[in-house]
Each structure stands twice: as structure tokens, then as C-alpha cells.
mmCIF file of C-alpha atoms and ligand atoms in Angstrom:
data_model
loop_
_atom_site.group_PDB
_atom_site.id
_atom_site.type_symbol
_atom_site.label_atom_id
_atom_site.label_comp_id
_atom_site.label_asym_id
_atom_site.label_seq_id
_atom_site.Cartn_x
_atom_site.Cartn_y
_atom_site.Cartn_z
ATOM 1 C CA UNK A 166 -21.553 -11.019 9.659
ATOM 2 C CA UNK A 167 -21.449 -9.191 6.101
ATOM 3 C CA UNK A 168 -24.107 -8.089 4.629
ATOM 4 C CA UNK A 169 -22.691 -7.072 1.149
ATOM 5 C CA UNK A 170 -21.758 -10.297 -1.328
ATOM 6 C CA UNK A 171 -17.928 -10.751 -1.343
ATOM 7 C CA UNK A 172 -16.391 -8.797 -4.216
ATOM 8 C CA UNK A 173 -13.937 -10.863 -6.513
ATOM 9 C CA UNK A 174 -11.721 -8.479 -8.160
ATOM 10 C CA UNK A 175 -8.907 -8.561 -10.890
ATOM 11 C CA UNK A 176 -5.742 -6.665 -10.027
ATOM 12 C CA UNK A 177 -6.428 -4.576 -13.497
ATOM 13 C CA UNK A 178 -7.087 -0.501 -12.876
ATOM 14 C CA UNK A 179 -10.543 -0.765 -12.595
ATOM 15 C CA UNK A 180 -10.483 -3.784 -9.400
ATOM 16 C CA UNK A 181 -7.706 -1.753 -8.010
ATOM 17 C CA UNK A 182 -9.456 1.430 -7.631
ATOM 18 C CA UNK A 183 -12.213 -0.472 -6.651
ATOM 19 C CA UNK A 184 -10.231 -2.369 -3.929
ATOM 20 C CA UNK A 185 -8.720 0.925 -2.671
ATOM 21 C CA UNK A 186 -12.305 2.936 -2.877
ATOM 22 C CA UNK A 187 -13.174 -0.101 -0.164
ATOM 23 C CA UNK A 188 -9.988 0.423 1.732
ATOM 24 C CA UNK A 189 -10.855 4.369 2.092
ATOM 25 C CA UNK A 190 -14.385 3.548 3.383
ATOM 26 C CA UNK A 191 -13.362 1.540 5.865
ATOM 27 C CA UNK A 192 -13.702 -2.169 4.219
ATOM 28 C CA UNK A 193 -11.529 -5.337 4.498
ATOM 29 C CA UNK A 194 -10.035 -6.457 1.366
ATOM 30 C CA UNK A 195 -8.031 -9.402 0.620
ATOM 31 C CA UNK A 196 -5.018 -8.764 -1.372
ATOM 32 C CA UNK A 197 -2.063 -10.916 -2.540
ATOM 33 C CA UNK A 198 1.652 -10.379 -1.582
ATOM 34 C CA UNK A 199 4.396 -12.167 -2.650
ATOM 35 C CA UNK A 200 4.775 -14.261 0.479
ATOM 36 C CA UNK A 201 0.883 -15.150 1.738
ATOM 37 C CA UNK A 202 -2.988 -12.908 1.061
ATOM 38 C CA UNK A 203 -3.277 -10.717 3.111
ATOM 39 C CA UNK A 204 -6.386 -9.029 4.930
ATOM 40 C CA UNK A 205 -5.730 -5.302 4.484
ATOM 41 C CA UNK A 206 -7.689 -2.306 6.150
ATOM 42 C CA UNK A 207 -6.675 1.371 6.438
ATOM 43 C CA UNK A 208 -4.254 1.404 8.948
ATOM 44 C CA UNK A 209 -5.549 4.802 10.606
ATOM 45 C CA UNK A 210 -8.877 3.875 10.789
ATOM 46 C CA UNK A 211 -9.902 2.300 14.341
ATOM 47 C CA UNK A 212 -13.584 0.239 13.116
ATOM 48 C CA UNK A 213 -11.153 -0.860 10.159
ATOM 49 C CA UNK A 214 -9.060 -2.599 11.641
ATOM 50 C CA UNK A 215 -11.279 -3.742 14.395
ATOM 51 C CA UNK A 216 -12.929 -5.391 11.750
ATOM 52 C CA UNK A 217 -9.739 -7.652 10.823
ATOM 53 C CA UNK A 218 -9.504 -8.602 14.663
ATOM 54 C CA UNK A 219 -13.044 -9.611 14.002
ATOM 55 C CA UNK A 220 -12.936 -11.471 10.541
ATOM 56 C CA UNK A 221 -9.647 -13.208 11.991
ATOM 57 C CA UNK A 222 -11.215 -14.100 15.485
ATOM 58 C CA UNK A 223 -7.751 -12.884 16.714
ATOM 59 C CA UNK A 224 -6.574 -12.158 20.232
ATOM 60 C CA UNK A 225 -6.504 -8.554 19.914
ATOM 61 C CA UNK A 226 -2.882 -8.515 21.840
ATOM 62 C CA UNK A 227 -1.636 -10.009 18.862
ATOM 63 C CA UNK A 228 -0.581 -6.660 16.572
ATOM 64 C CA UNK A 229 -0.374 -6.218 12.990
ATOM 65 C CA UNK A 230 1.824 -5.447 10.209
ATOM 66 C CA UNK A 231 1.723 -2.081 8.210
ATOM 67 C CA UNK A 232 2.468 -1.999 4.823
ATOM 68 C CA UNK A 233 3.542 0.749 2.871
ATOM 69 C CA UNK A 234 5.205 1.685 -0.567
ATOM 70 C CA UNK A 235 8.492 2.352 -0.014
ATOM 71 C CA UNK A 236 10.876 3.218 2.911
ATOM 72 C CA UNK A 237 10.659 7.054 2.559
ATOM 73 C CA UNK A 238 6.895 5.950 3.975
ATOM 74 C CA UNK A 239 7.966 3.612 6.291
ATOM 75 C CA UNK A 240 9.662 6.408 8.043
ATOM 76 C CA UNK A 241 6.874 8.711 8.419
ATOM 77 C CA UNK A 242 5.410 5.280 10.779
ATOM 78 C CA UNK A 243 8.652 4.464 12.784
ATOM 79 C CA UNK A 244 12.156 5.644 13.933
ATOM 80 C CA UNK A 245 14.838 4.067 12.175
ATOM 81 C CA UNK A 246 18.290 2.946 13.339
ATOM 82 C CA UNK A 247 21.309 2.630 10.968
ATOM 83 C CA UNK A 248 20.714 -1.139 11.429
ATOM 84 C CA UNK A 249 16.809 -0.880 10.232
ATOM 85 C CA UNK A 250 18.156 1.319 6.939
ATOM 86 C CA UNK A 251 20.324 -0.978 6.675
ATOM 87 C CA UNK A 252 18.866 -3.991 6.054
ATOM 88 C CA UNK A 253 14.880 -2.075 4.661
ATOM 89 C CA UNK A 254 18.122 -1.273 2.077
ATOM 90 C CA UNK A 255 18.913 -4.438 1.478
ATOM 91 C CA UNK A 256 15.796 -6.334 1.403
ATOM 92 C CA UNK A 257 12.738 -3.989 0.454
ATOM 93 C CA UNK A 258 10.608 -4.653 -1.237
ATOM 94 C CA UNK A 259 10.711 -7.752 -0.136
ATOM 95 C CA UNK A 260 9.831 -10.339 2.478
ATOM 96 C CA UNK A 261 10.969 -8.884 5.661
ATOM 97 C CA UNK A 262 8.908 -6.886 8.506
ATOM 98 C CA UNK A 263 10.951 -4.781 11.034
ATOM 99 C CA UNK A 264 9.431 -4.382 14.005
ATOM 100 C CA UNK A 265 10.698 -0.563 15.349
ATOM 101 C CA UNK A 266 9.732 2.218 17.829
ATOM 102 C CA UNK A 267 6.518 4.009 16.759
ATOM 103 C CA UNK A 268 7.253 7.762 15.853
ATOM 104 C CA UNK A 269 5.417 9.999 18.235
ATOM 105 C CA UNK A 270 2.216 11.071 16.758
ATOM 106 C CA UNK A 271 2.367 9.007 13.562
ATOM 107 C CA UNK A 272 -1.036 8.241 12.251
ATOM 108 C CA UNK A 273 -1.740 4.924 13.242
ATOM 109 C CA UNK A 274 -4.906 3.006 14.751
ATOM 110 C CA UNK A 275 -3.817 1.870 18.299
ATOM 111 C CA UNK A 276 -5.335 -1.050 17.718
ATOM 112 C CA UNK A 277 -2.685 -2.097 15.085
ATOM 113 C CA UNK A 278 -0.164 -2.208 17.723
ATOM 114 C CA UNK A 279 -2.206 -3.592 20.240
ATOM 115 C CA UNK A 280 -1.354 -0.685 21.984
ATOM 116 C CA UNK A 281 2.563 -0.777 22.065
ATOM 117 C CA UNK A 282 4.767 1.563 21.277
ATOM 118 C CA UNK A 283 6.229 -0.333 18.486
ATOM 119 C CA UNK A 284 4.947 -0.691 14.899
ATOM 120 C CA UNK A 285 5.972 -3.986 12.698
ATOM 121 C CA UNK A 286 6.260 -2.265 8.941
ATOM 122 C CA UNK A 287 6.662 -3.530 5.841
ATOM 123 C CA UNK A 288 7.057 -2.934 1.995
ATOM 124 C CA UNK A 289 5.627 -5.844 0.044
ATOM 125 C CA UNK A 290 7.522 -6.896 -3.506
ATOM 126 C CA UNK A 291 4.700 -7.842 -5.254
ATOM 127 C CA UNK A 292 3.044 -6.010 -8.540
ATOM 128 C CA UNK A 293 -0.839 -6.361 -7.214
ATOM 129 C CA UNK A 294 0.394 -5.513 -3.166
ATOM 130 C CA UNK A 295 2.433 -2.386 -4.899
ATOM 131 C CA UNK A 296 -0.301 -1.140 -7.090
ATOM 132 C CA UNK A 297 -2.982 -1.678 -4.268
ATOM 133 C CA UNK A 298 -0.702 0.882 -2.067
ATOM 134 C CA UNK A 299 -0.379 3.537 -4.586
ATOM 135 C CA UNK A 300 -3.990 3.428 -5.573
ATOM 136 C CA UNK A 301 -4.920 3.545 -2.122
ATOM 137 C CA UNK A 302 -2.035 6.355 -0.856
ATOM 138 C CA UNK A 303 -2.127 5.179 2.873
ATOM 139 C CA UNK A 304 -0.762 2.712 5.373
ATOM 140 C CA UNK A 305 -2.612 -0.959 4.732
ATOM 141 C CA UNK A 306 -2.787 -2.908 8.120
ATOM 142 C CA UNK A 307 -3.024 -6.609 6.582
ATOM 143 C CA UNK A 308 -2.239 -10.231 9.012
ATOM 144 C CA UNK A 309 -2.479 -12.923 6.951
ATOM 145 C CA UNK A 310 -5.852 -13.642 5.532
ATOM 146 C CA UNK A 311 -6.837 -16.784 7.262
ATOM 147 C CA UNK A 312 -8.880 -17.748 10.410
ATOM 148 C CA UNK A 313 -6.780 -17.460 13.831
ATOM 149 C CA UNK A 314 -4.741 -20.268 13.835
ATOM 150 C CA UNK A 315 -5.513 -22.029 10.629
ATOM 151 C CA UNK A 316 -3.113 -22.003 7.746
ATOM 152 C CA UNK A 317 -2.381 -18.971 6.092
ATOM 153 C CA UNK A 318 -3.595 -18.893 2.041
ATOM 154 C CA UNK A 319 -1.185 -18.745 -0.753
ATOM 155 C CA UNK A 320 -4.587 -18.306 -3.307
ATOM 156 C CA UNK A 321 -7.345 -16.586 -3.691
ATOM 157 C CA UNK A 322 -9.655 -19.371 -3.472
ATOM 158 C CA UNK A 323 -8.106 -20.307 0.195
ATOM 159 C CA UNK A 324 -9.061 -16.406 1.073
ATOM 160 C CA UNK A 325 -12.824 -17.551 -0.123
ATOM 161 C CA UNK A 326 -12.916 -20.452 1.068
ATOM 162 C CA UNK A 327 -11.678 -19.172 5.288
ATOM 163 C CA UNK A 328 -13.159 -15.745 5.045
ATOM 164 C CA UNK A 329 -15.156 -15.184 1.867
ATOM 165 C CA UNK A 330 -18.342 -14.289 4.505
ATOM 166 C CA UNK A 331 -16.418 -12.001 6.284
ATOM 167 C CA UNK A 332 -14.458 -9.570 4.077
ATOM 168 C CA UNK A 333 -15.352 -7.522 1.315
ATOM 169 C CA UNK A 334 -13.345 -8.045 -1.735
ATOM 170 C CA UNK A 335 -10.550 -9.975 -2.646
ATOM 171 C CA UNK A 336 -8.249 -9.231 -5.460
ATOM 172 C CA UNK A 337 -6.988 -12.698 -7.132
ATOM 173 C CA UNK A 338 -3.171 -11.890 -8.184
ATOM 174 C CA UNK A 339 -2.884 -15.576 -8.417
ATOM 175 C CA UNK A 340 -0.288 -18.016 -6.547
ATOM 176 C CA UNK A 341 1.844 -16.343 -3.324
ATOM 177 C CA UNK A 342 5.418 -16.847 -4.930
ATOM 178 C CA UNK A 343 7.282 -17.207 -1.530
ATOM 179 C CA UNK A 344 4.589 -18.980 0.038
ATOM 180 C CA UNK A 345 5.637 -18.398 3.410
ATOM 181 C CA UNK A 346 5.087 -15.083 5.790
ATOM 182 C CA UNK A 347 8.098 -12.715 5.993
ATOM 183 C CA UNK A 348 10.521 -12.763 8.352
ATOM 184 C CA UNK A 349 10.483 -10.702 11.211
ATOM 185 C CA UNK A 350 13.350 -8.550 12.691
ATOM 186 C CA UNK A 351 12.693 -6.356 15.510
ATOM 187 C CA UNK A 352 15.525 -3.396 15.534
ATOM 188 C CA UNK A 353 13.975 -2.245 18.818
ATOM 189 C CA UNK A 354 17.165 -3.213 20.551
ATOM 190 C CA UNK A 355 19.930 -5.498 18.976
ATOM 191 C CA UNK A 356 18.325 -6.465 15.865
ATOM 192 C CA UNK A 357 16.481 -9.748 17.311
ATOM 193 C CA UNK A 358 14.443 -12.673 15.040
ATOM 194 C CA UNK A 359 10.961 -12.643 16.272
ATOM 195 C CA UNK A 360 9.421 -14.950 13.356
ATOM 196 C CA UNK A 361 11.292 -17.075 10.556
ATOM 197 C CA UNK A 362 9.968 -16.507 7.215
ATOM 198 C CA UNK A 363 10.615 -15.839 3.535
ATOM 199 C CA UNK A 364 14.725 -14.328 4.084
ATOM 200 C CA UNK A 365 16.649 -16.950 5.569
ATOM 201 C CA UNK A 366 18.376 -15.332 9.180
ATOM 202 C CA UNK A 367 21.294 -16.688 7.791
ATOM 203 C CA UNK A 368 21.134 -14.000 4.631
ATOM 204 C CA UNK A 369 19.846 -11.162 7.360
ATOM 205 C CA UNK A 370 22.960 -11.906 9.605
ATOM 206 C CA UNK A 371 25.246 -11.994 6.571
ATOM 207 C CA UNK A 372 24.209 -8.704 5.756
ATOM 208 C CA UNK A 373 24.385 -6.950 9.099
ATOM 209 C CA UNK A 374 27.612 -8.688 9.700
ATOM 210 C CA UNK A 375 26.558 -9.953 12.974
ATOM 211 C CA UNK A 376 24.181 -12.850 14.380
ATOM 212 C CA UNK A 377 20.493 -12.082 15.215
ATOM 213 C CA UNK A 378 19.505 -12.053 18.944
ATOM 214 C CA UNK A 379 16.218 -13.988 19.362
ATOM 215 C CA UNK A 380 13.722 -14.006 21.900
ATOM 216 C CA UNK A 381 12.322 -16.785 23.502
ATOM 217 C CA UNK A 382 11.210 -15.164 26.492
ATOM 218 C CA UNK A 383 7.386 -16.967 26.602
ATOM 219 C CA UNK A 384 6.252 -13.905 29.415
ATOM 220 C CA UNK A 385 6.656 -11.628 25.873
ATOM 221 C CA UNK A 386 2.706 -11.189 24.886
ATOM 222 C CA UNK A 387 3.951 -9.315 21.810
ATOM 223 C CA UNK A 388 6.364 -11.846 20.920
ATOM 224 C CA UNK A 389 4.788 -13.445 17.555
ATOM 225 C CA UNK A 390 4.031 -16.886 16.791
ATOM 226 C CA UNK A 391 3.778 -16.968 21.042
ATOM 227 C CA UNK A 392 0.425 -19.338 19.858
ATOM 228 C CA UNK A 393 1.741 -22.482 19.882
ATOM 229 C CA UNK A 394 -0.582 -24.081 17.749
ATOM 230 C CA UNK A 395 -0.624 -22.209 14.325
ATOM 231 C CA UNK A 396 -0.507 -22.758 10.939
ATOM 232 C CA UNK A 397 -2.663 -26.096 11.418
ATOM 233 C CA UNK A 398 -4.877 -28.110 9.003
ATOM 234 C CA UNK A 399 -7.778 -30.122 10.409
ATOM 235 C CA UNK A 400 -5.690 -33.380 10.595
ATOM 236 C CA UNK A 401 -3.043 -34.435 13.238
ATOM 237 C CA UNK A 402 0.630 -33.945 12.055
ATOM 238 C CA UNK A 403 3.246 -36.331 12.720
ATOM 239 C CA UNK A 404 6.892 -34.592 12.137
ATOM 240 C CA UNK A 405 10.282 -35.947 11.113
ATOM 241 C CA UNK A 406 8.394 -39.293 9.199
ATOM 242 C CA UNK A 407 10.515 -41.201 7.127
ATOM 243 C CA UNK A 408 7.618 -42.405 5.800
ATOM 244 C CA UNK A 409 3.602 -43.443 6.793
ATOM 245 C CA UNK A 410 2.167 -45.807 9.206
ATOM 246 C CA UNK A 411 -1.103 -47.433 8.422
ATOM 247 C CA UNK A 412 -3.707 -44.661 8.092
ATOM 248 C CA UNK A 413 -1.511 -41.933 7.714
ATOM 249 C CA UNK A 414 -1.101 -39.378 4.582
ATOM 250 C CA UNK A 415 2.207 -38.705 3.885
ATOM 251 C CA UNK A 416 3.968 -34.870 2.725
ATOM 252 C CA UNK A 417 7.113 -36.093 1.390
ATOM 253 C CA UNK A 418 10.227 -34.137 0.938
ATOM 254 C CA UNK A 419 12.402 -35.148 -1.805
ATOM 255 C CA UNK A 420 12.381 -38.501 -3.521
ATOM 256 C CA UNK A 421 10.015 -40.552 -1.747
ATOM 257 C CA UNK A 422 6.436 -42.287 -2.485
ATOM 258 C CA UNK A 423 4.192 -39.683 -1.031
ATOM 259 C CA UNK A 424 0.591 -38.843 -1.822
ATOM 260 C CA UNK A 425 1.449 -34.904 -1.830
ATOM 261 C CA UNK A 426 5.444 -33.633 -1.924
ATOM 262 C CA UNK A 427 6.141 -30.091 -0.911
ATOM 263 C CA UNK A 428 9.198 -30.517 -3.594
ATOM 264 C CA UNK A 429 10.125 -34.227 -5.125
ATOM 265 C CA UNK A 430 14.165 -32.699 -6.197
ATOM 266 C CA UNK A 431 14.510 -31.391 -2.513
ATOM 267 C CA UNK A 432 14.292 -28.068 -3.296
ATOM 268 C CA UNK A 433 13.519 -25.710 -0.016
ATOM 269 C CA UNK A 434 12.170 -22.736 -2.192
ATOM 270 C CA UNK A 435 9.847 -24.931 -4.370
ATOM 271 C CA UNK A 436 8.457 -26.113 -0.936
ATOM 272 C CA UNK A 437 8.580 -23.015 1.028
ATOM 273 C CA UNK A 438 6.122 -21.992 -1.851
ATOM 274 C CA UNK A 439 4.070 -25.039 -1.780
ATOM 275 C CA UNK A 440 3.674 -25.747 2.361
ATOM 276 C CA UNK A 441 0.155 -24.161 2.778
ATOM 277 C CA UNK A 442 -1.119 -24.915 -0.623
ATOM 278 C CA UNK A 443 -0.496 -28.949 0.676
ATOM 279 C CA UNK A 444 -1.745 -28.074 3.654
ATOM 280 C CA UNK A 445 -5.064 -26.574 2.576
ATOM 281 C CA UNK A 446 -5.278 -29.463 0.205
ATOM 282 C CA UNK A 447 -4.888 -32.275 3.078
ATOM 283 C CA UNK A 448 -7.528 -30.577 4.152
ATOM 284 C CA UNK A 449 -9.249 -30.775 1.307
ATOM 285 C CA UNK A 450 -8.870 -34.595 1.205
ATOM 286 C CA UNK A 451 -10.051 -34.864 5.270
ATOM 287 C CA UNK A 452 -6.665 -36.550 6.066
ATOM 288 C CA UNK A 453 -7.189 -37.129 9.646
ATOM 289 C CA UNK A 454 -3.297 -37.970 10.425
ATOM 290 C CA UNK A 455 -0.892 -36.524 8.216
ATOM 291 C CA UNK A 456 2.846 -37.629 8.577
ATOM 292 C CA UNK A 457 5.440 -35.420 7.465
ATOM 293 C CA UNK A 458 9.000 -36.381 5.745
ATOM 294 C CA UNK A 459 12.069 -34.833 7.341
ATOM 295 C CA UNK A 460 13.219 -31.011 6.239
ATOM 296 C CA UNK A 461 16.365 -29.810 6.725
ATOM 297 C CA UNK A 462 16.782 -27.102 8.916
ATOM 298 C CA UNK A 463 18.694 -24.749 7.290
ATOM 299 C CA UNK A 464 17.992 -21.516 5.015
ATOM 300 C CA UNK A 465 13.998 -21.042 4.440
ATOM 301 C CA UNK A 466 14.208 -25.132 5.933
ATOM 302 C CA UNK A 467 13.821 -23.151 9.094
ATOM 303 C CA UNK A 468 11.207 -20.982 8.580
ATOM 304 C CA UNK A 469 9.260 -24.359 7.158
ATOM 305 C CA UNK A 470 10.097 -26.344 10.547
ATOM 306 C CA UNK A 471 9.017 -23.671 12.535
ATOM 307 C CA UNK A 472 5.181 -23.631 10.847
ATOM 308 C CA UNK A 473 5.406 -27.508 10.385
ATOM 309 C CA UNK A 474 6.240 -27.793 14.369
ATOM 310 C CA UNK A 475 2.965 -25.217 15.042
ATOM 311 C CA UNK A 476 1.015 -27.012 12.755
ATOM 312 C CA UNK A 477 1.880 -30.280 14.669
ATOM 313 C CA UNK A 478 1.431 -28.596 18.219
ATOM 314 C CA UNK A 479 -1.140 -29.884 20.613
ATOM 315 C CA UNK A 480 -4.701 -27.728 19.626
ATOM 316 C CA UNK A 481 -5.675 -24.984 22.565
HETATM 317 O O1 TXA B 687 4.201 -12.045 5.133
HETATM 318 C C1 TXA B 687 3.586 -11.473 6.024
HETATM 319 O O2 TXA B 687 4.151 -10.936 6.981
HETATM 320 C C2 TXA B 687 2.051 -11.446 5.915
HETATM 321 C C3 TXA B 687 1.686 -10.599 4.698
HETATM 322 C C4 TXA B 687 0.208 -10.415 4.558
HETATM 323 O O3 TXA B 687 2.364 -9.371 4.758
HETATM 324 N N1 TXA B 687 1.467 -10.939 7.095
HETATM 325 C C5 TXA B 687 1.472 -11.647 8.264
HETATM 326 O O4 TXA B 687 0.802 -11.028 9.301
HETATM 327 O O5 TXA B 687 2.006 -12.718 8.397
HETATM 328 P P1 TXA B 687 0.334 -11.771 10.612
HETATM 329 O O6 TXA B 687 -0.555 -10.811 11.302
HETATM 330 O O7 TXA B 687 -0.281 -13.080 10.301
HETATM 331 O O8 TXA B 687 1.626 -11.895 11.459
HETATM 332 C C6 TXA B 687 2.175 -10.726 12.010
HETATM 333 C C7 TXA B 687 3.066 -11.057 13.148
HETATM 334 C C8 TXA B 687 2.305 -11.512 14.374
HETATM 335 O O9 TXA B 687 2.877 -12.708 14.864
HETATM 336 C C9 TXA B 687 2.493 -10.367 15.361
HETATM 337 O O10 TXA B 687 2.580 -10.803 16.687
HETATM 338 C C10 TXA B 687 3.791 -9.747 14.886
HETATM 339 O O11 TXA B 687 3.757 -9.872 13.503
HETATM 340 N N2 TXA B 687 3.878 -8.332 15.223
HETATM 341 C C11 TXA B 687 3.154 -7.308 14.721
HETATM 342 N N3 TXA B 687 3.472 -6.146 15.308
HETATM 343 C C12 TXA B 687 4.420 -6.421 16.226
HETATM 344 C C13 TXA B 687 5.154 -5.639 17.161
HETATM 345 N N4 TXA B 687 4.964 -4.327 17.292
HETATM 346 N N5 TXA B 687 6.056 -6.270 17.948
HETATM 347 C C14 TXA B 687 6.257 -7.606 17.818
HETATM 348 N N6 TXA B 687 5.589 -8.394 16.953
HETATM 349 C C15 TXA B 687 4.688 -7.815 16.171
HETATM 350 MG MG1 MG B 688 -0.820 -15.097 10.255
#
């Protein structure tokens, strides 16, 4: 599909004004965030971004995320509420998207939103993600950089190893320190969860003061994560194990005799971080059934269910 050799760059000055000389002529380039890689293309650039849809073998009703610099730049992209300035206040950079109404006229491929009039925006809180933006000086449409459906890489070897014939570059910034995707608020209406991630909902709700609406509405085609299966390694997964049954692998979860453990002490950050690494590496091993030790369901627990639950959905 690509005819150029994939570039592996360092996130020094010289990769990132490579990376961002790619982004401006229309290139895909891999770039790390502090929650998963992600694919990034200009933004405003229609064959750009077509070309993520195409890398990804996405549905191309599933939109993407913009990411930008800071919020002044975020606002250029979408109208913001008091809610939305709110909580892009209280938690950019960082690992939340808001999902608000496109501004009229703001420069942005249609095929980022899949043609809606809403735009899910961003500003990543990572050094390499940061530096990329500036070099580049324009909106970065990046999904996670994985195959449709497969799990989402927290390295730059997992970005290699799912897309390194389809992209152009990658720039290794080393291990994803959240691990997870961010979470997603829309502040179309009521501010409303739309995908559990990286903030807990329980931090987001303290900080607006009020619970978050969520949809569940499965007639919503722009409602995320609306794939069932997601998120899955080539192995069936087996949820809520309290331990394995003859021919099983087990991810364990706190103190128990497991061949991988997302976090031995318990600890829901240490395995928020580690869930796709294990989960490209039971691929690695060819487990063919994978059971999985019971997570708590609370605070970044839930975000953790949620892609454990896709990853153990039946396959389309
Ligand atoms: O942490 C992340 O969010 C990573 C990094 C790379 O930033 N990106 C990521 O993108 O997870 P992706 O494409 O894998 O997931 C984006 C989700 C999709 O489920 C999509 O449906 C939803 O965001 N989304 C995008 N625009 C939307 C919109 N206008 N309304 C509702 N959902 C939207
Ligand atoms: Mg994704």
C-alpha cells in the first residue's frame, strides 16, 4: 500500500521537523501521547485523512479526534460552553476529548467528523505529542494507531508491528504513560460520557459538580465504542476468572499466580498502563483462551472493564 520504507524517528528537533514536514505533505505519522500512539494526519487535508480511514480499515462513520496545542486553538475548531471551559480548564493537557458543536467554517476535513456537525478535540499532555503540534502549527487528526478493532499500542514497536506497511513515520517517545485512550465527554447537550478512559467520570463529575449523562442509545452511529468487539487480541477472553481452567492463560489482577499481571499490588493505574502492552504480548505468546482475573469497577477500573468486556465480545 506504501511505497516509501517506514520512517523511524526520534522525538529530537531534527525527527520532529521531519515528522511535521510529513504531516504538511499530506503523510500519516505515528506519534506517541500520553494515553495510546496515535496515527496523526493534517486535519484540513481531505486525502490525509482519508488515508488514516485507509491504514485503519475503519468504518468511515466512525469520526476522529483533533488535537491541538492548547485551548485558545481548540476554540478556533469548536464552540465552547461554560461547562467545556470548564472542565478543558481543569484537565488540559491531559487525557480528556470533548466532543462539541463544530464552529461554522472552521477548517476542518469533513471527513474527520464523518460529516457531523460536531468535532471531538483534544490537547494531548505529552512532551513528543506537544512538540509534534508546535512544529507542525495545525490541527493533527490522530485515532489510535492500531488496525480497526485490534488493540490499541502503548509502543512504538506495536505501531510497527499493526501498521508499519501502511504509515509513514513513527516517532518512538517510548512507553504510553496512561495506557488507556482518553475519556470522552460530549458538551453537545448536558455534558454526557461517550467513552471511559484515562480521567475517571468520577473526577469529571466531581469537578462539574454534577453527574455525567451517558448515552446508550445503540441507534447513535456516532456514539463511540458502538463496535462491540474492540480492543481484542487474537485469543478468546474469558472475564471475571478467579483463576484458569485447563488450557487457559491467565491476566491476573493483584496477588495471584498468573503468567502475565496487569498490576501484582492491585494497583488500577499501574494496570490501566499495562492492559494493551499484556494484551499485545498474549498475542505474542498465541494464547488461544485467555482468562482474565476480576477488576474492580471503580475509578480508571471502569474504563479497564469497559475495553476488557470489548475485547471479550463475540468477533463481527
Ligand atoms: O486517547 C485517545 O483519545 C487516542 C489518542 C491518539 O489521542 N485517540 C483515540 O482515537 O482513541 P480513536 O479514533 O481510536 O477513538 C476516537 C473515538 C471514536 O470512538 C469516535 O467514535 C469518537 O472518538 N468520536 C470522534 N468524534 C466524535 C464526535 N464528533 N461525536 C462523537 N464521538 C466522536
Ligand atoms: Mg481506537
Amino acid at each position: 500500500m506504501n511505497p516509501k520504507p517506514l520512517r523511524k524517528l526520534l522525538p529530537d528537533a531534527a525527527g520532529l521537523a521531519e515528522a511535521a514536514a510529513i504531516l504538511r505533505q499530506g503523510g500519516l505519522v505515528s506519534f506517541p501521547t500520553e494515553t495510546v500512539y496515535g496515527l496523526g494526519a493534517d486535519a484540513r487535508n481531505d486525502s490525509a485523512v482519508a488515508a488514516i480511514y485507509a491504514a485503519k480499515g475503519r468504518p468511515s462513520f466512525n469520526p476522529l479526534i483533533v488535537h491541538v496545542p492548547d485551548d485558545e486553538t481548540a476554540e478556533r475548531y469548536c464552540l465552547f460552553n461554560d461547562e467545556a471551559r470548564r472542565l478543558a480548564g481543569a484537565f488540559w493537557p491531559g487525557a480528556l476529548t470533548l466532543v462539541l458543536p463544530l464552529k461554522p467554517g472552521a477548517a476542518v476535513s469533513k471527513l474527520v467528523t464523518a460529516g457531523l456537525d460536531t468535532l471531538a478535540v483534544r490537547v494531548p499532555d505529552h512532551g513528543v505529542a506537544r512538540a509534534l503540534l508546535e512544529a507542525f502549527d495545525g490541527p493533527v487528526a490522530a485515532p489510535s494507531a492500531n488496525h480497526s478493532g485490534r488493540i490499541s499500542p502503548t509502543t512504538a514497536a506495536h505501531v510497527v508491528a499493526g501498521l508499519g506497511d501502511a504509515i509513514d513515520a513513527v516517532v518512538d517517545g517510548g512507553d504510553c504513560p496512561v495506557g488507556l485512550e482518553s475519556t470522552i465527554v460530549s458538551c453537545v447537550d448536558a455534558p454526557a460520557l461517550l467513552r471511559a478512559g484515562g480521567i475517571p467520570a468520577e473526577t469529571i463529575e466531581r469537578c462539574l459538580s454534577a453527574p455525567l449523562a451517558t448515552l446508550t442509545d445503540p441507534t447513535l452511529p456516532t456514539a463511540p465504542g458502538q463496535l462491540a468487539s474492540h480492543y481484542a487480541p487474537q485469543g478468546k477472553v474469558r472475564l471475571n476468572a478467579p483463576y484458569a481452567k485447563e488450557g487457559e492463560v491467565l491476566l491476573g489482577f493483584g496477588p495471584v499466580d498468573a503468567a502475565l499481571n496487569l498490576s501484582p499490588s492491585g494497583d488500577l493505574t499501574e494496570a490501566a498502563a499495562r492492559l494493551f502492552a499484556c494484551l499485545h504480548e498474549l498475542d505474542r505468546m498465541q494464547a488461544n483462551a485467555i482468562a482474565v482475573s476480576p477488576i474492580p469497577d471503580h475509578g480508571l477500573g471502569a474504563a479497564i472493564n469497559d475495553r476488557l468486556r470489548r475485547a471479550a465480545a463475540p468477533r463481527p
